Short mmCIF file of C-alpha atoms and ligand atoms in Angstrom, two decimals:
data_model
loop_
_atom_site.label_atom_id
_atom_site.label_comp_id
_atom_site.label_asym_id
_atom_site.label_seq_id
_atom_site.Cartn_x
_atom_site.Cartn_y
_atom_site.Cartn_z
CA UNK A 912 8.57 23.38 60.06
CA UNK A 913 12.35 23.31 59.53
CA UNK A 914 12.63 26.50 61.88
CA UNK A 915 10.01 28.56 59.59
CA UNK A 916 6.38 29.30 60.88
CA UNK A 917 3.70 28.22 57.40
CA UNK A 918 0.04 28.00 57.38
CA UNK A 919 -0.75 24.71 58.10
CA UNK A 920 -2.20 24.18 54.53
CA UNK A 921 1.57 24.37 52.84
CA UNK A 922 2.60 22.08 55.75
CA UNK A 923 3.80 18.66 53.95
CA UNK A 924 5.93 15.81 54.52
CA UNK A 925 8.37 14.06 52.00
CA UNK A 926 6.59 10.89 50.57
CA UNK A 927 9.41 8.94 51.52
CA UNK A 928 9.28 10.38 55.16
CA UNK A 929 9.61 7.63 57.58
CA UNK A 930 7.20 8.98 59.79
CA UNK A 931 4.69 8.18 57.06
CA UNK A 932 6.14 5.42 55.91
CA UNK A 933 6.36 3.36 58.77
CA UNK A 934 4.24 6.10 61.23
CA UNK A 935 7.97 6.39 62.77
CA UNK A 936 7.22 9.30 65.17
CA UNK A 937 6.79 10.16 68.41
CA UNK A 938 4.40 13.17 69.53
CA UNK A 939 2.88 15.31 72.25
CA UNK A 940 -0.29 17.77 72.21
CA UNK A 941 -0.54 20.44 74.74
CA UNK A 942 -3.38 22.08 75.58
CA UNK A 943 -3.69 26.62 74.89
CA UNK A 944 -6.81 27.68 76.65
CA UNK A 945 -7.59 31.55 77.13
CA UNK A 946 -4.28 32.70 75.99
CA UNK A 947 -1.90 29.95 77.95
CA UNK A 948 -0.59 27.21 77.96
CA UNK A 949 -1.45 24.19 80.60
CA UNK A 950 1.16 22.63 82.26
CA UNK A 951 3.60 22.95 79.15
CA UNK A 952 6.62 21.64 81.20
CA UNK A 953 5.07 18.33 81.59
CA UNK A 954 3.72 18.10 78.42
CA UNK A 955 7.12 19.08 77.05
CA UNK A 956 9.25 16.92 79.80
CA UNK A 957 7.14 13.92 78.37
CA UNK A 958 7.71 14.92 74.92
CA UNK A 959 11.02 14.48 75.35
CA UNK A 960 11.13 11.54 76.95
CA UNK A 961 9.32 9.64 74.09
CA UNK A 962 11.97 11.76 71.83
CA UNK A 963 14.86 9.98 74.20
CA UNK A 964 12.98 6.67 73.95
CA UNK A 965 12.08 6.27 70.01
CA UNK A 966 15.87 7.60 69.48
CA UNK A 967 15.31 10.66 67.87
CA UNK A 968 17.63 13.51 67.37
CA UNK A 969 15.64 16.63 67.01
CA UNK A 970 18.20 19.20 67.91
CA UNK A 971 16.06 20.66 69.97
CA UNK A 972 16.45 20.86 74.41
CA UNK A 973 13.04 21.80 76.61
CA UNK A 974 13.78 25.73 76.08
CA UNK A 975 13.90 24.98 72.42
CA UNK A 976 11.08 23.67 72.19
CA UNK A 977 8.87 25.82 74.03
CA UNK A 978 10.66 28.69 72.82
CA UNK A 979 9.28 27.91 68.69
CA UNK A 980 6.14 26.45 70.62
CA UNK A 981 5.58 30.16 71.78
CA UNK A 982 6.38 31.78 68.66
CA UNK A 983 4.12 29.37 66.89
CA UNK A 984 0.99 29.81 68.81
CA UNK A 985 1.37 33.49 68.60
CA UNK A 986 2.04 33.88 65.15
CA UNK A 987 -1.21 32.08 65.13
CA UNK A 988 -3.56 34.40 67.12
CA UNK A 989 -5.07 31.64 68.34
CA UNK A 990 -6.06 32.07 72.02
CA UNK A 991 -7.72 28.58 72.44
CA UNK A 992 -5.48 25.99 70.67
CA UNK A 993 -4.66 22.04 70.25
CA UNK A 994 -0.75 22.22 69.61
CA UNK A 995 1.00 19.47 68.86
CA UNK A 996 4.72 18.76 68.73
CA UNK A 997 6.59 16.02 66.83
CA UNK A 998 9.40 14.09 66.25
CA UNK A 999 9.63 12.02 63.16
CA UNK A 1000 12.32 9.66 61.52
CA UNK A 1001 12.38 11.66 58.61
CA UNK A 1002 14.14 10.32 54.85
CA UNK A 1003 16.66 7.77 54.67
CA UNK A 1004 19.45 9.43 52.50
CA UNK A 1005 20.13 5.80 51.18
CA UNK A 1006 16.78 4.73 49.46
CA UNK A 1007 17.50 0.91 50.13
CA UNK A 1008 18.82 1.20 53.55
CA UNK A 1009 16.38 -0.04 56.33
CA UNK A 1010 19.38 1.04 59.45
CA UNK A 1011 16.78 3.64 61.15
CA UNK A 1012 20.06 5.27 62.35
CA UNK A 1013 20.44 6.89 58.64
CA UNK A 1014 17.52 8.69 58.85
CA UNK A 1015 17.55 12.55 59.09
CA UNK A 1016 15.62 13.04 62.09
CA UNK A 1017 13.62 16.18 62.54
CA UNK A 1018 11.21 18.40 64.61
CA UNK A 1019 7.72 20.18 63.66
CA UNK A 1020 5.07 21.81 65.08
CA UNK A 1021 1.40 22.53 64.31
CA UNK A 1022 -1.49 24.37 66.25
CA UNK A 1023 -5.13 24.48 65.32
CA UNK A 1024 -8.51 25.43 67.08
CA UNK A 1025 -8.61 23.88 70.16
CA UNK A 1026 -10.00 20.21 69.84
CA UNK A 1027 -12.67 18.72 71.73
CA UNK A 1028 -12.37 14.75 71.22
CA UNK A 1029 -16.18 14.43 72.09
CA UNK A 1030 -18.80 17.68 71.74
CA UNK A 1031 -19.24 19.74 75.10
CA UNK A 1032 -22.73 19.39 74.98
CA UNK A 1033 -22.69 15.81 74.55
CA UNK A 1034 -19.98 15.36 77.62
CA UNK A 1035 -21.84 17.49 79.87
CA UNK A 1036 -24.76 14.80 79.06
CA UNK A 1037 -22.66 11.86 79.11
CA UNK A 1038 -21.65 10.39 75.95
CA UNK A 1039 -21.24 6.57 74.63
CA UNK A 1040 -18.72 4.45 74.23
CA UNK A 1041 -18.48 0.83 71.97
CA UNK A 1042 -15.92 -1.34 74.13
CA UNK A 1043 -14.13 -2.97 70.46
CA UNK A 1044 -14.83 -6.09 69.37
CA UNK A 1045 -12.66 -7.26 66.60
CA UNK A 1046 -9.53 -5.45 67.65
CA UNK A 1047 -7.46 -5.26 70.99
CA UNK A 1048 -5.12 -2.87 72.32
CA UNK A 1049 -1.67 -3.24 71.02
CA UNK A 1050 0.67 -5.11 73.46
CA UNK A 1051 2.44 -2.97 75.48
CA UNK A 1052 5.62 -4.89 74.39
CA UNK A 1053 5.20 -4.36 70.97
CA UNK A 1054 4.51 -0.74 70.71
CA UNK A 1055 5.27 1.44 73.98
CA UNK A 1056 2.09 3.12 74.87
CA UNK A 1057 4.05 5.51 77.20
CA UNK A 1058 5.26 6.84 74.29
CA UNK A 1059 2.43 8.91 72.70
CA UNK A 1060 2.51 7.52 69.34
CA UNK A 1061 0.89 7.67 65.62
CA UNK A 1062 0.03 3.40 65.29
CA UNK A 1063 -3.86 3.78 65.55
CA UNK A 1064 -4.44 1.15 63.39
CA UNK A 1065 -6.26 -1.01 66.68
CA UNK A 1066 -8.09 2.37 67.53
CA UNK A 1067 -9.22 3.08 64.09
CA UNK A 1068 -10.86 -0.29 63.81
CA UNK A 1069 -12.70 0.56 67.05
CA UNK A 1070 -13.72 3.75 65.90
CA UNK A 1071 -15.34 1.97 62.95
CA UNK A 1072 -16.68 -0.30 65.07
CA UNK A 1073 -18.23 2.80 67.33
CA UNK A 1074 -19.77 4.54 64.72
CA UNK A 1075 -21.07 2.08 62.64
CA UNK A 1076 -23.22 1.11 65.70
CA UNK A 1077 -24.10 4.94 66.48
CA UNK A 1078 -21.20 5.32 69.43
CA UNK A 1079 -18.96 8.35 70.30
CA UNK A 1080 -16.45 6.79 70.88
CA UNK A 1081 -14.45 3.29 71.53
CA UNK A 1082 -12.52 1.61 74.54
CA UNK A 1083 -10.17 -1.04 73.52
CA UNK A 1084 -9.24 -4.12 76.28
CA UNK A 1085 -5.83 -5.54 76.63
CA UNK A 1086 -5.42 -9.19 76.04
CA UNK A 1087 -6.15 -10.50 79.61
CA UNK A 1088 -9.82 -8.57 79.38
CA UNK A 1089 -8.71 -5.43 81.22
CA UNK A 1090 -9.63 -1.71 80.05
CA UNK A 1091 -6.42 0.08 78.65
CA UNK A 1092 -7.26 3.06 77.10
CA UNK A 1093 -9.25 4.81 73.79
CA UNK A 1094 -8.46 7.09 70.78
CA UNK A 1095 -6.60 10.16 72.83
CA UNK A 1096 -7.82 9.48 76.26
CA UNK A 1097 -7.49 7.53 79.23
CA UNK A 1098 -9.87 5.80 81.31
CA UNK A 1099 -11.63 5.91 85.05
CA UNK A 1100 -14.29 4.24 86.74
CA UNK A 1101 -15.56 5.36 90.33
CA UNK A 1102 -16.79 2.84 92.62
CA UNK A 1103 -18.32 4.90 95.49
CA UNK A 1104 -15.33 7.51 96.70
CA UNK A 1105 -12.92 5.50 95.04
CA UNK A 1106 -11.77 6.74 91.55
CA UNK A 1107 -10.08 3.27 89.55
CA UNK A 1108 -7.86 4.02 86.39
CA UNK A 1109 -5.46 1.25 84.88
CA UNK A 1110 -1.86 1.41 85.50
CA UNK A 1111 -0.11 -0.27 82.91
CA UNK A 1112 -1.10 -0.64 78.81
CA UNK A 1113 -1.71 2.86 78.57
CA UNK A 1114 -0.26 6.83 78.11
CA UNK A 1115 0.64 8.34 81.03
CA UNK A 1116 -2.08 11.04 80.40
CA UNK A 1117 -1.21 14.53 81.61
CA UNK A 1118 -5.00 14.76 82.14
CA UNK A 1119 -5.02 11.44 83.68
CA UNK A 1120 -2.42 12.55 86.09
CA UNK A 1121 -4.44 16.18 86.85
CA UNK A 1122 -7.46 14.17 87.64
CA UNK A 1123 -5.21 11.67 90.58
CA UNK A 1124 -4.00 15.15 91.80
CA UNK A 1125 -7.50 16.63 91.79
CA UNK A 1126 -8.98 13.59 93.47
CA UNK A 1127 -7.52 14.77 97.13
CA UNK A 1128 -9.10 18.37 96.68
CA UNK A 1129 -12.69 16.42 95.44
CA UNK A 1130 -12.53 14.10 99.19
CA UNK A 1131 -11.62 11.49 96.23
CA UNK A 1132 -9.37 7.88 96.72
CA UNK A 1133 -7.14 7.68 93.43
CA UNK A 1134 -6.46 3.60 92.32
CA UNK A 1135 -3.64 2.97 89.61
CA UNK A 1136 -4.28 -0.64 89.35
CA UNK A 1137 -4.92 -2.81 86.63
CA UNK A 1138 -8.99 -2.42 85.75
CA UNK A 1139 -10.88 -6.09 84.99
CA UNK A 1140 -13.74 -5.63 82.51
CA UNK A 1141 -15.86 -7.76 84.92
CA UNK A 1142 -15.38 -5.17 87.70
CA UNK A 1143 -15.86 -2.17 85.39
CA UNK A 1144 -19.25 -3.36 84.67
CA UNK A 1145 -19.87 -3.11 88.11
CA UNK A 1146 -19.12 0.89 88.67
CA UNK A 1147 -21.04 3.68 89.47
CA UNK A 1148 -19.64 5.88 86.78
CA UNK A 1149 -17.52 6.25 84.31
CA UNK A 1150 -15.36 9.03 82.68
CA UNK A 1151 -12.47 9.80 79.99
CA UNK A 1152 -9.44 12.17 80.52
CA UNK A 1153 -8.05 14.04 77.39
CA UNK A 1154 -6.37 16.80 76.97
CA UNK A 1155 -8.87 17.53 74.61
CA UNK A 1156 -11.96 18.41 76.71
CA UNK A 1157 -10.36 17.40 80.16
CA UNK A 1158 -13.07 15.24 81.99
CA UNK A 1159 -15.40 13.49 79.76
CA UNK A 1160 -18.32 11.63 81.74
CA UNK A 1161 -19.53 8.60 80.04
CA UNK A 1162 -23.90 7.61 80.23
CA UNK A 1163 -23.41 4.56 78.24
CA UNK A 1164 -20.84 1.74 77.70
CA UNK A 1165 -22.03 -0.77 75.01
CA UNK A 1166 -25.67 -1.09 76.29
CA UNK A 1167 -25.01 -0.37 79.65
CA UNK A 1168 -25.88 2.83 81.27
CA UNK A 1169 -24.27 4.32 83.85
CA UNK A 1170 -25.52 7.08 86.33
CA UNK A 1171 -29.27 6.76 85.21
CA UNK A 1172 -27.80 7.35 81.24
CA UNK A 1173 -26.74 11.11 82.46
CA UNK A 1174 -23.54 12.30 83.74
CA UNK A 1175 -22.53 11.24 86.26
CA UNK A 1176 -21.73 13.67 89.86
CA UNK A 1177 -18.53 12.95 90.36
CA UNK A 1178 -17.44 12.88 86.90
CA UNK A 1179 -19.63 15.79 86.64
CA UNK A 1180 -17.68 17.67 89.49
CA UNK A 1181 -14.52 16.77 88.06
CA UNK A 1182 -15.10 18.45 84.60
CA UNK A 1183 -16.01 21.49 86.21
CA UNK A 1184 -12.85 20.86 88.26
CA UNK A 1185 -10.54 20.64 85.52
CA UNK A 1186 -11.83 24.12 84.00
CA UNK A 1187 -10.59 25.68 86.90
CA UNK A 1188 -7.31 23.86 87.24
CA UNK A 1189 -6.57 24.89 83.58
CA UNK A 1190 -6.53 28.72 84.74
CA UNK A 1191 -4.39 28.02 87.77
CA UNK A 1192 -1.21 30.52 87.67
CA UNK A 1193 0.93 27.64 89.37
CA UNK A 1194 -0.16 25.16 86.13
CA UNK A 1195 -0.53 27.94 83.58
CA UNK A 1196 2.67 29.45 80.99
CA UNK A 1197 1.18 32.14 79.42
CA UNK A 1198 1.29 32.44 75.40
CA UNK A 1199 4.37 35.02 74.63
CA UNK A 1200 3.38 37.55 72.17
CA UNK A 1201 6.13 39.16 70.20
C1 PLP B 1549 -3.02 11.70 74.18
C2 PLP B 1549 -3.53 10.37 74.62
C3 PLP B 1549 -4.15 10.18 75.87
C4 PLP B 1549 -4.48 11.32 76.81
O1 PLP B 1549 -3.33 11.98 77.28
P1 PLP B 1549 -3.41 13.49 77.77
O2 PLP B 1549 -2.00 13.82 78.10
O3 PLP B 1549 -4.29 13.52 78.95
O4 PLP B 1549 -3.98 14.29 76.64
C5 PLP B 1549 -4.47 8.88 76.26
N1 PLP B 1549 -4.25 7.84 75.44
C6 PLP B 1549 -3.70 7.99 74.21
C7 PLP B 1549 -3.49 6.79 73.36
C8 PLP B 1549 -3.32 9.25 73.76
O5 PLP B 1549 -2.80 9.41 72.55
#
């Protein structure tokens, strides 16, 4: 933070921060796993391109940022990490001004244990997931879901909604009635050979985009196409894709189970899949140590 590496316990914002504010910032997470990092140039390339699209000035070009990225996770000693990087608005030098181009802009960085978003012993069963109720997916227009952002308000009303009723998890539906996405992770159903995510309303998930590219080494058909509720009820699995835990199956979906209420094989195969892509020397940037 501000060029200096702290324990995460001393690491604050300003009060007046606009990134808490008005949850002005723009952020990516990349994955650490056995001492490297997984495809940090894409996570990093998309960083940036949220960075270019929110207009913020962070100072700071792709070898910049990987650069206090490195020296961050091994200042840590963490060989398994969750690091995220982030751009926020930061203060508005004029109290009363509201011109977002007065705001200091500015870059930080913070690692911890590496994050599974659901248990691996309940993904390698198959967890749940509440499709939300009271709440739907933030239009595209109005917030920028390519742009991995901090306005969870619609997902933390799912959540609530989840585990109030005993879920994992939630899936939120866009306002024609077509699955977009969940808390940190992107969606797939598989009908047969045929693996279906949704195209639009949702992050461009790194993890989303290593399970299309895995699909031709599983004898899989990838389909980027806008997902109907109605037809999603009708598939033989389903699965989430996070950089937190890679491929997630799903056994339930409100009360509907899916592959007997287990795992399902493909999404099974997939996880297992993922594991090994993460160690691939063509995807992998190992962690510098000074
Ligand atoms: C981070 C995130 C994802 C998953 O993206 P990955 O790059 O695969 O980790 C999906 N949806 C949302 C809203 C996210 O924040």
């Amino acid at each position: 933070m501000g060029g200096a590496i702290i324990p995460i316990d001393a690491a604050a914002l300003p009060v007046t921060d606009w990134g808490l504010t008005h949850s002005d910032i723009a952020y990516d997470v990349v994955p650490v796993w056995q001492g490297g990092f997984f495809r940090l140039d894409d996570y990093v390339a998309r960083f940036i391109a949220s960075v270019t699209t929110g207009r913020y000035d962070i100072g700071l070009d792709h070898a910049g940022i990987c650069d206090a990225l490195h020296r961050m996770v091994a200042a840590s000693g963490l060989s398994d990490a969750y690091v995220a990087m982030v751009a926020a608005r930061g203060r508005n030098p004029v109290q009363s001004s509201r011109d977002p181009r007065d705001c200091a802009n500015h870059f930080y960085a913070w690692c911890v244990p590496y994050v599974h978003i659901v248990k691996p012993e309940i993904a390698a069963k198959g967890t749940s997931v509440w499709i939300a109720k009271s709440v739907r997916r933030i239009p595209a227009d109005s917030v920028d879901p390519t742009v991995k952002n901090y306005h969870w308000g619609d997902f933390t009303s799912g959540l609530f909604e989840a585990k109030d009723r005993g879920f994992e998890t939630t899936l939120l539906l866009d306002h024609a009635g077509h699955i977009t996405e969940g808390p940190g992770f992107n969606v797939f159903a598989v009908f047969g050979s045929r693996v279906v995510t949704p195209d639009a309303g949702v992050l461009h998930g790194i993890s989303r985009r290593t399970v299309l590219e895995m699909c031709s080494e599983a004898a899989l058909q990838p389909e980027v196409r806008p997902l109907p509720l109605e037809e999603f009820w009708e598939a033989d699995e389903v699965f989430l894709s996070s950089s937190g835990g890679g491929v997630i199956p799903v056994a339930r979906v409100d009360d509907r189970h899916f592959s007997n209420g287990t795992a399902g094989p493909v999404a099974t195969r997939l996880r297992a899949l993922y594991f090994d892509w993460i160690m691939r020397p063509d995807h992998r940037t190992p962690v510098i140590r000074a």
